[in-house]
Each structure stands twice: as C-alpha cells, then as structure tokens.
C-alpha cells in the first residue's frame, strides 16, 4: 500500500499505509531535527559545552533523543526526559546514567533487553518486546520541562502510541509521564475516563480501548537513593507488567 498522510487533532501528522518500523524511523528523524523549545535546545548545548569530569573528552549527542526499542513491543515505557549526562550525552533513551542502569537491568532480567548495561548508542544493545519513549525529548534544567515544552513534545509520543500496534501495557515512570500519557490518549481521540485514575506506584488501570496503564515511581537517583523506590518494588512492577500482558512468570 502506498503511504498516505492525514492531519489529526492539533495538526498532528499521522502516516498510514506503511509498517510500524518505517513510522518509528520517521518519528525519530523528526525528533532529532526538532527545535521547538529554544530553552531546552540551549540547555542541552550548554551541558555538552561544560561536560562533566567523568565524561571528559566525550562528544555529547546534545540533540533531541528519539524513542528506542522494538516496533512490535508489548511493553511501552514512558519516561520523563533525557538525563543531562545520560541520554543527552549518549543519544539513546536511559543510556549512560544510573536511571538507565535500573531500567535496562530490569528489562534484561525480564528477557526484553539483550544486555543489562546500556552504555552507548552504538553498543549493540537491542530490545525485544519493549519500547522506551518519554514525555520530553530534550534534557530540561532541574529535570523540569515547562507545560509549554511538554505540550510541544507530546506530538512524538502520540505518534509513537499510534504506531506501536502491539502494545498491551503502557508503563509510565512518574507523574509527568502519567499526565503526558492521558493527554496523548485524549489527543488520539479516546475520551477521558471518569473519574480520571490517580497516579500511584504499581497501580494499574484497564483501558477501554484495550490494554492496561501501569504506573511506577521514576527510577531517578532522588527516588532510588532515598529508598522511595527499592529494587524489590522495581522488579515487582515489571513482574506485574508481564502478568497484565498475559505473559507467564519468569523462569528463574
Ligand atoms: S523537548 Fe521535544 S518539542 Fe521541545 S525541542 Fe526537544 S524534541 Fe522538540
């Protein structure tokens, strides 16, 4: 089938008639070229200019970071935004910082990542059954994108949600990702659930259109170093995702 393009709500471009992979690639191309948020673009460039002692001599990616993973994923992970010296440095979601160690470590335990360590964009790591997205694609000061910046960036999440047809569990990491999911869902044409579900760690909500929303605390250092999120809690979230997707428990 030839590709055709429609303009959805809020002028969001949706491409049809081609596979999830080519749409995911098209979204990635658009993300990397994006310059809608001057404050964030300047911040990412400044982080790259100043660098960090531990990464001296490295060339930072310093561009918007596209989603990463399997176009046939059953698990869609939605994070907050690239880490200043993590994904903003390496160019791949959750790659090169402590949050990424938590995420890829668990994805590997679940058989969804080829390695527990995600170090560089070209380290050969692959995901199978999982895709990682985010509410914002540029590292924000203090990990806090503005509402306007989140609104600018949501188009990419919407397009990924539309393209990833096999997703059964949407795992949102933190309240900002939780809110981004509900707004994206509404802009995809699904009416709000009433009352709207509340964010809560390990809380799940069946969605009328099929599949489930599962929430978790973000594996940020602020949460993991204070014990707000423990390894046991983190593992339990992914075990729950597996159960919600109808996949049997891990063979340990
Ligand atoms: S945060 Fe999103 S919308 Fe804003 S410049 Fe980065 S990629 Fe573009």
CSV table of C-alpha atoms and ligand atoms in Angstrom, one decimal, residues 30-32 34-38 40-41 64-65 135-139 149-154 156, ligand 1:
chain,number,residue,atom,x,y,z
A,30,UNK,CA,11.6,14.4,13.1
A,31,UNK,CA,12.6,14.3,16.8
A,32,UNK,CA,16.3,14.6,16.1
A,34,UNK,CA,13.2,19.3,16.3
A,35,UNK,CA,13.9,22.8,17.6
A,36,UNK,CA,10.6,23.9,19.0
A,37,UNK,CA,11.8,24.6,22.6
A,38,UNK,CA,14.7,27.1,22.4
A,40,UNK,CA,15.8,23.2,26.1
A,41,UNK,CA,17.9,23.3,23.0
A,64,UNK,CA,16.7,15.7,21.0
A,65,UNK,CA,16.7,12.0,21.8
A,135,UNK,CA,7.3,12.9,27.8
A,136,UNK,CA,10.0,15.3,26.6
A,137,UNK,CA,13.0,14.5,24.3
A,138,UNK,CA,15.4,17.2,25.4
A,139,UNK,CA,17.1,17.3,28.8
A,149,UNK,CA,7.6,22.3,26.4
A,150,UNK,CA,5.6,19.2,27.3
A,151,UNK,CA,2.8,20.3,25.0
A,152,UNK,CA,5.3,20.9,22.2
A,153,UNK,CA,6.8,17.4,22.6
A,154,UNK,CA,3.7,15.4,23.0
A,156,UNK,CA,6.0,12.5,19.2
B,1,LIG,S1,11.6,18.9,24.0
B,1,LIG,FE1,10.5,17.9,22.3
B,1,LIG,S2,9.4,19.6,21.2
B,1,LIG,FE2,10.9,20.5,22.6
B,1,LIG,S3,12.7,20.8,21.2
B,1,LIG,FE3,13.0,18.9,22.3
B,1,LIG,S4,12.2,17.4,20.8
B,1,LIG,FE4,11.4,19.4,20.2
